CSV table of C-alpha atoms and ligand atoms in Angstrom, one decimal:
chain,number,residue,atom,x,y,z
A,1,UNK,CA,0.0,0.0,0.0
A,2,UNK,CA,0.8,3.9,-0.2
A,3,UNK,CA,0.2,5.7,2.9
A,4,UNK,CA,0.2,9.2,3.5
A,5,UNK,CA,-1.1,11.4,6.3
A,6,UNK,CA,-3.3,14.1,5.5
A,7,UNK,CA,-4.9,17.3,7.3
A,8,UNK,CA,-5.5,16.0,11.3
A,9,UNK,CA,-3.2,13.3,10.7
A,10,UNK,CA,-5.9,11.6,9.0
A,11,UNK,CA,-4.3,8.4,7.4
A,12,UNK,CA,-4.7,7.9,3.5
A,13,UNK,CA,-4.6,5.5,0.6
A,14,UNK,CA,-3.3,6.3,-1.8
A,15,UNK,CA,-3.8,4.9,-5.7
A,16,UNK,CA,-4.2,6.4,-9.2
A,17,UNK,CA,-3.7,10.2,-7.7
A,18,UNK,CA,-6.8,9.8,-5.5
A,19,UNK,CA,-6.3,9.3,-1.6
A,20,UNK,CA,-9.0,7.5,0.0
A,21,UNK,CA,-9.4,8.4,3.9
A,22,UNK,CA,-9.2,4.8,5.6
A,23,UNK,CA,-8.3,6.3,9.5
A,24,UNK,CA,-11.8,4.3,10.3
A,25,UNK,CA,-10.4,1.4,9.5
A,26,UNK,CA,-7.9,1.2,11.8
A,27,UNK,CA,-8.4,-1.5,14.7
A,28,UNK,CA,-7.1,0.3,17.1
A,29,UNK,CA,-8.0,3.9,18.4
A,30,UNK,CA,-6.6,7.0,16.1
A,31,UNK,CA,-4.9,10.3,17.9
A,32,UNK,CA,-5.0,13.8,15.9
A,33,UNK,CA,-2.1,14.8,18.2
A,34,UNK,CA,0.9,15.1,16.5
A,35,UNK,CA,2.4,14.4,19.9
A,36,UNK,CA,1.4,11.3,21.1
A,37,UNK,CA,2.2,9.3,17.5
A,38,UNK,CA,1.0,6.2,19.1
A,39,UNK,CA,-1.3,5.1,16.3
A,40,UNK,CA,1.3,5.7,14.3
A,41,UNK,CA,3.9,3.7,15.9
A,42,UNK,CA,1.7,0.5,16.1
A,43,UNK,CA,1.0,1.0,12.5
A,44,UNK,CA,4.2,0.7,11.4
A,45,UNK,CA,5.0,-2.4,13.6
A,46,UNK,CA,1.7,-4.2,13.3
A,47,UNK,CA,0.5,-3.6,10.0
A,48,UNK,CA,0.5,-6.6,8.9
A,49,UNK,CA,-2.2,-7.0,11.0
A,50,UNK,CA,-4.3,-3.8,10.1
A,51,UNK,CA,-3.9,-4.1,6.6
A,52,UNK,CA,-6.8,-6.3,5.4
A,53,UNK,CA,-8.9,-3.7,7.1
A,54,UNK,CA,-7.3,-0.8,5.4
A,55,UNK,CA,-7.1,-2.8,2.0
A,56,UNK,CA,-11.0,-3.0,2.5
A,57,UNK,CA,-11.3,0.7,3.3
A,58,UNK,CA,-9.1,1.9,0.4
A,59,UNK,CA,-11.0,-0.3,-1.9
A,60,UNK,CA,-14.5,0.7,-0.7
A,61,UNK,CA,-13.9,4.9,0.6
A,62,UNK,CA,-14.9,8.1,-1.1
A,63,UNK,CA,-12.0,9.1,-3.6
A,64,UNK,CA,-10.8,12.8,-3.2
A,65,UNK,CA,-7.9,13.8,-5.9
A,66,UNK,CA,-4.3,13.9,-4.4
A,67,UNK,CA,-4.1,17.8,-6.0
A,68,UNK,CA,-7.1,19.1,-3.9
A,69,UNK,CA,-5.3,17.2,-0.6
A,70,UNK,CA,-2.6,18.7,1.3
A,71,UNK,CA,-0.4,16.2,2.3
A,72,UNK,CA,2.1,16.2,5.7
A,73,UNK,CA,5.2,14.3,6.0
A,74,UNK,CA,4.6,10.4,6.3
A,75,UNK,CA,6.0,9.7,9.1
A,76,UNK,CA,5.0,11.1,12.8
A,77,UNK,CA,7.0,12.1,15.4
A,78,UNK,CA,9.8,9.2,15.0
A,79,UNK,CA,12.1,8.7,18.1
A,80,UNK,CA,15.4,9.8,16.0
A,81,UNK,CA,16.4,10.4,12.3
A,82,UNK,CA,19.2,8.2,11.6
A,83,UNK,CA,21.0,8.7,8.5
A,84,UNK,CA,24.1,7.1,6.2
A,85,UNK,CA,27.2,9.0,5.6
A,86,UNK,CA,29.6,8.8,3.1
A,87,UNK,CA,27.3,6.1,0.9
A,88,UNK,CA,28.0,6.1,-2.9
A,89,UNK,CA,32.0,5.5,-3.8
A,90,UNK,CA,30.9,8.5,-6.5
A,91,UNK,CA,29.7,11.0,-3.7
A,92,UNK,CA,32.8,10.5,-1.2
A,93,UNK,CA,34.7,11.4,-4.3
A,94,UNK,CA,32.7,14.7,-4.9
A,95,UNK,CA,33.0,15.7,-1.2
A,96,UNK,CA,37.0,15.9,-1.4
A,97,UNK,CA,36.5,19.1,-3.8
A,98,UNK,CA,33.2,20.3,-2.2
A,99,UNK,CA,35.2,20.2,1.4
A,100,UNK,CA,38.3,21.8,0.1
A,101,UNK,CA,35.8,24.7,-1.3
A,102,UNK,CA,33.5,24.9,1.8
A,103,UNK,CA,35.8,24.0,5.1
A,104,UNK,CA,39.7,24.8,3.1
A,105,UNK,CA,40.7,21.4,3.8
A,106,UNK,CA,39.4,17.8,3.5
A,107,UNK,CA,38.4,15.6,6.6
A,108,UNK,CA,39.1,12.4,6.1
A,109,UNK,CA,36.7,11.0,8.9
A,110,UNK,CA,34.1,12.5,7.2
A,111,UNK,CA,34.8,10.1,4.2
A,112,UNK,CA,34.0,7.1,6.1
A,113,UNK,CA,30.6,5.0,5.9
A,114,UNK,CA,29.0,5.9,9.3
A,115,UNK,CA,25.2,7.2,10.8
A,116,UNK,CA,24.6,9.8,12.7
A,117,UNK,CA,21.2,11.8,14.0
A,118,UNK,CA,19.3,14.4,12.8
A,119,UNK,CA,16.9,16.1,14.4
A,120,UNK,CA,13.3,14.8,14.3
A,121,UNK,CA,11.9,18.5,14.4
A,122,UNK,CA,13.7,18.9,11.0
A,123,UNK,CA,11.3,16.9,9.4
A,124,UNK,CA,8.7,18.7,6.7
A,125,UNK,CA,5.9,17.4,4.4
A,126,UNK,CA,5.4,17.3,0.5
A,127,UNK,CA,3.1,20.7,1.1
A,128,UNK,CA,6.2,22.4,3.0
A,129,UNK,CA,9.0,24.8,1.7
A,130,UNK,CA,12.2,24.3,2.3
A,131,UNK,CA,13.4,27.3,4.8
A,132,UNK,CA,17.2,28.6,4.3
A,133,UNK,CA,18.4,30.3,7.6
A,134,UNK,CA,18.6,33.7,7.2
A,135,UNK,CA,21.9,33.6,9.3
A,136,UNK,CA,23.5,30.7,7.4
A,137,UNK,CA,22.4,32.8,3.8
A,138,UNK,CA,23.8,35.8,5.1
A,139,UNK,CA,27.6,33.6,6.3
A,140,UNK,CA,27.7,32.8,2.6
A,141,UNK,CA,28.0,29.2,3.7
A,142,UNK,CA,26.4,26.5,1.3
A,143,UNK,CA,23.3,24.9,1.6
A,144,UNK,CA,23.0,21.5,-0.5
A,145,UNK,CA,20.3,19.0,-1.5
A,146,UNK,CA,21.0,15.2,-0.5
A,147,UNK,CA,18.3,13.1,-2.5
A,148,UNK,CA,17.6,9.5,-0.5
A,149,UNK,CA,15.8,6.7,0.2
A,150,UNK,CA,14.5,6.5,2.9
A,151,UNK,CA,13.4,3.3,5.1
A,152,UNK,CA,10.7,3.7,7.3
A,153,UNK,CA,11.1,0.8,10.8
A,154,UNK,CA,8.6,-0.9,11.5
A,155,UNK,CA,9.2,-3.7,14.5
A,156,UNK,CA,12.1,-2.2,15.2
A,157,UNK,CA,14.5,-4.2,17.7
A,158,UNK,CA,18.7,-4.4,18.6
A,159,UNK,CA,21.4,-6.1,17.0
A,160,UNK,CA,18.8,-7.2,14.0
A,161,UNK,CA,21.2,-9.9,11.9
A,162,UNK,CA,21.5,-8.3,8.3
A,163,UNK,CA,19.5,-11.4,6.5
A,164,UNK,CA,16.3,-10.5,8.4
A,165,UNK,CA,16.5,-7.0,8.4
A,166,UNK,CA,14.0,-6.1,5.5
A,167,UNK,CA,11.8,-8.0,8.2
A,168,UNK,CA,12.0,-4.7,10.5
A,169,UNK,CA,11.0,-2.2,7.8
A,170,UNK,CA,7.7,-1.1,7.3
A,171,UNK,CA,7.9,1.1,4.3
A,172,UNK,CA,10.0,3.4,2.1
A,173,UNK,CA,9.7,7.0,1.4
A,174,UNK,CA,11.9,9.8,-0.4
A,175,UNK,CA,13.8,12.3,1.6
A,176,UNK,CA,16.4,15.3,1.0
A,177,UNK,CA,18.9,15.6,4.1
A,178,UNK,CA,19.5,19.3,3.6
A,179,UNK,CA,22.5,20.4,4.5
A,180,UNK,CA,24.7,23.5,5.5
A,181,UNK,CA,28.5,23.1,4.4
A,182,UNK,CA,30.5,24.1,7.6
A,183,UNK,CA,32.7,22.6,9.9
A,184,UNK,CA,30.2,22.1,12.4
A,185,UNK,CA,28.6,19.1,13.4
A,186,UNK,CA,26.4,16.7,11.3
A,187,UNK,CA,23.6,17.0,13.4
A,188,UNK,CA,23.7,20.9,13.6
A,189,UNK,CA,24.3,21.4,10.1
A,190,UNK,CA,21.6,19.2,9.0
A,191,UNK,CA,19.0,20.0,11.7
A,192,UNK,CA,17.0,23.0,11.1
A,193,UNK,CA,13.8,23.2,10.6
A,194,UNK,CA,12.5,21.7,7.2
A,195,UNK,CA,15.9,20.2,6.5
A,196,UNK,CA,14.1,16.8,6.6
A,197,UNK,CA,11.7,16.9,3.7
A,198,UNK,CA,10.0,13.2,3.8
A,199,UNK,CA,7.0,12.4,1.2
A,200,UNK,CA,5.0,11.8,-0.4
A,201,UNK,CA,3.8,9.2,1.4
A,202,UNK,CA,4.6,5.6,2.4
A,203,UNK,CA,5.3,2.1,0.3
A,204,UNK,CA,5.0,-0.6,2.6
A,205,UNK,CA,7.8,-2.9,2.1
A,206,UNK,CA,5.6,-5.9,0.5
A,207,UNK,CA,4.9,-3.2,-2.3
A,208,UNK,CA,8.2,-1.5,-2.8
A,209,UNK,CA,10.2,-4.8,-3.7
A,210,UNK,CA,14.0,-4.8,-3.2
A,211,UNK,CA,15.2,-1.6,-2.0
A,212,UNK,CA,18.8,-2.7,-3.6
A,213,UNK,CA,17.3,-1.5,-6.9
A,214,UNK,CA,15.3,1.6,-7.1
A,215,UNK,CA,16.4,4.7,-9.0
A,216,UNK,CA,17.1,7.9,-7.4
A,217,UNK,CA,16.6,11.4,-9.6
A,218,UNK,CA,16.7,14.8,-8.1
A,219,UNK,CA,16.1,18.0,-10.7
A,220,UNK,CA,16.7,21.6,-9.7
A,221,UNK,CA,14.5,23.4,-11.6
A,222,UNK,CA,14.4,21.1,-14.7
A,223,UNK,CA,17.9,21.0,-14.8
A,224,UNK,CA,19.5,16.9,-13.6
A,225,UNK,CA,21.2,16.9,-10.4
A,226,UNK,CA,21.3,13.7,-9.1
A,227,UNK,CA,20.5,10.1,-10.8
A,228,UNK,CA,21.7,7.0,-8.8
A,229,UNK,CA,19.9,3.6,-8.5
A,230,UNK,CA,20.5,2.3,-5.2
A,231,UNK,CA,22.4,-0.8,-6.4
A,232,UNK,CA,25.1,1.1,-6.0
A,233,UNK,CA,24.6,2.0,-2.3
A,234,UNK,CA,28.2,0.7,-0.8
A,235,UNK,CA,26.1,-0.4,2.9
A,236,UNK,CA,22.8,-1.5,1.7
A,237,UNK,CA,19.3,-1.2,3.6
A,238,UNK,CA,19.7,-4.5,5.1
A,239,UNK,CA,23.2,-3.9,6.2
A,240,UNK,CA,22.5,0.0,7.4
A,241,UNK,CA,19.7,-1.6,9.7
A,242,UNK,CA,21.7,-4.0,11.2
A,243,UNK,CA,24.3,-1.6,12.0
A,244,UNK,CA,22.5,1.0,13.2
A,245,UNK,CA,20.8,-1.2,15.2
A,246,UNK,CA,24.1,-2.4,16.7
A,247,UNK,CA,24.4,0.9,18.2
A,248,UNK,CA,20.8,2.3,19.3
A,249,UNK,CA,17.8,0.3,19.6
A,250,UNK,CA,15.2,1.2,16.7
A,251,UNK,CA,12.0,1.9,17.6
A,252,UNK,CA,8.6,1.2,15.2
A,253,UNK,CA,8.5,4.6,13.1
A,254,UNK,CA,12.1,5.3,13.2
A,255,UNK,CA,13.4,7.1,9.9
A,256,UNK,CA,16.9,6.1,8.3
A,257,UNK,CA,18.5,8.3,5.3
A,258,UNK,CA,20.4,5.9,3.2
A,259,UNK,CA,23.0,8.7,1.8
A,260,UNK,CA,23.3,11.1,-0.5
A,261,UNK,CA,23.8,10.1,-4.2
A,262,UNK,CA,26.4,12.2,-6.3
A,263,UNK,CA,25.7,15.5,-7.6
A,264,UNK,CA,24.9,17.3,-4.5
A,265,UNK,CA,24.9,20.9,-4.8
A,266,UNK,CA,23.7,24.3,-3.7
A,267,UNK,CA,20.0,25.4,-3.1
A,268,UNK,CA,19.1,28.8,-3.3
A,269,UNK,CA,16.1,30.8,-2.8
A,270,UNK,CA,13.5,30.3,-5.0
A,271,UNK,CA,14.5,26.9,-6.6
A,272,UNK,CA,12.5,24.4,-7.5
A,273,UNK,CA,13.3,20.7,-6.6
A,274,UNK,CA,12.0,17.7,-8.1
A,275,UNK,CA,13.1,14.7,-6.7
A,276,UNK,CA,11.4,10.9,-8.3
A,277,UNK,CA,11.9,7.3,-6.8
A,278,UNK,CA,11.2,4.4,-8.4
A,279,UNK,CA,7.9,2.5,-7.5
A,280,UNK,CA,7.7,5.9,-4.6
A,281,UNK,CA,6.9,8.6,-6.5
A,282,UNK,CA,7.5,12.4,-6.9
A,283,UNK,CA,7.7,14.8,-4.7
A,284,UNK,CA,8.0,18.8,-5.7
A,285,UNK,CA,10.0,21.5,-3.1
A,286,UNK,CA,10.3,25.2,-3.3
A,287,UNK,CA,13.0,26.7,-1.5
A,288,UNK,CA,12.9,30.3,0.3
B,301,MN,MN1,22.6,12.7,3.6
């Protein structure tokens, strides 16, 4: 299924570009506050459960076109952001010329495969502009678009053995890890507010297929920035669950960035970005 979250955190089917309302259908009791993402959380680690239900409902409900809806981030209130640095061989190789630009020097620890946090109150929805900092405009410092996949957890759990891992995921979404080029810290430079775009809504994981194989394309107003297919990912999903979950117990609704594909680059106001997964779907971004 594709799930997105609409006005009042009303949950959504979505097929063909119409969204059918199916929050009635859930079997257990729906919150509209954004704080207590309970609901939430038990849908992503007992869908299989709800899902004939919502199957019904999507099948059955009053259709309302996905233009006239205004859709919020897919995801509610997850414990942390995790996300992958240092992911395509192609983008490491970028980042020794962006660093030398941004920071005068290259940091080689940066270069490394590794996850760190973002935070969760970074996170925006498909209806959402992306917000440059006035202050980090007016330091001259870069601001760049990082186009991912991202995997949504669903029974979350520790030290998850790589060959079950797709086990623990409930869906995949598309996500840009914006992000200042300083020398400060990942999770400062990447944790402002609507620097964690995430839509347009979810593909559970028995619809998505193998996450080892979707392509990745991210246009800045028309123009190509990125184009990856995750085959090339050098930790793939299964392995970036597993590790991460070697370090910090993920929780059902947990959001993981999978890295940024080559070609990042500067945003500036008044861009437009387009960014397209395979078998996920669009998702357009102004910037101001
Ligand atoms: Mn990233």
């Amino acid at each position: 299924m594709k799930l997105a979250l609409l006005d009042g955190l009303r949950l959504a089917a979505v097929r063909d570009g119409m969204a059918v309302d199916v929050t009635a259908a859930l079997p257990w009791a729906h919150d509209a506050d954004p704080l207590t993402a309970g609901w939430w959380r038990r849908l992503c680690r007992d869908f299989a459960e709800a899902r004939p239900a919502l199957e019904e409902a999507a099948g059955t409900g009053r259709a309302v076109p996905l233009d006239s809806a205004r859709l919020l981030a897919p995801v509610l209130n997850p414990s942390k952001i995790v996300a992958c640095a240092s992911n395509y061989a192609d983008h490491v190789a970028e980042m020794h010329e962006v660093q030398r630009r941004t920071l005068g020097r290259v940091e080689s620890w940066m270069m490394e495969f590794d996850v760190f946090l973002k935070a969760p109150s970074s996170i925006s929805g498909p209806g959402d502009d992306i917000v440059l900092p006035p202050e980090v405009v007016a330091a001259g410092q870069e601001i760049h678009h990082e186009s991912e996949l991202v995997v949504v957890i669903g029974s979350g759990g520790r030290d998850i053995p790589e060959d079950t891992a797709l086990g623990h995921v409930f869906g995949y979404t598309l996500g840009l890890d914006i992000t200042v080029r300083s020398a400060a810290d990942r999770s400062r430079r990447k944790s402002y507010d609507t620097f964690s775009p995430i839509g347009p809504w979810v593909v559970t994981a028995d619809e998505a297929g193998d996450p080892g194989d979707l392509d990745i394309v991210l246009q800045v107003n028309g123009e190509d920035r990125q184009r990856v297919n995750t085959a090339t990912l050098v930790t793939k999903v299964p392995a970036i669950v597993s590790y991460a979950s070697r370090m910090m117990t993920l929780l059902p609704g947990d959001v993981i960035f999978t890295g940024a594909p080559p070609g990042v680059g500067a945003i500036h106001r008044g861009d437009r970005l387009t960014t397209w997964i395979s078998r996920i779907g669009p998702m357009t971004l102004d910037v101001r």
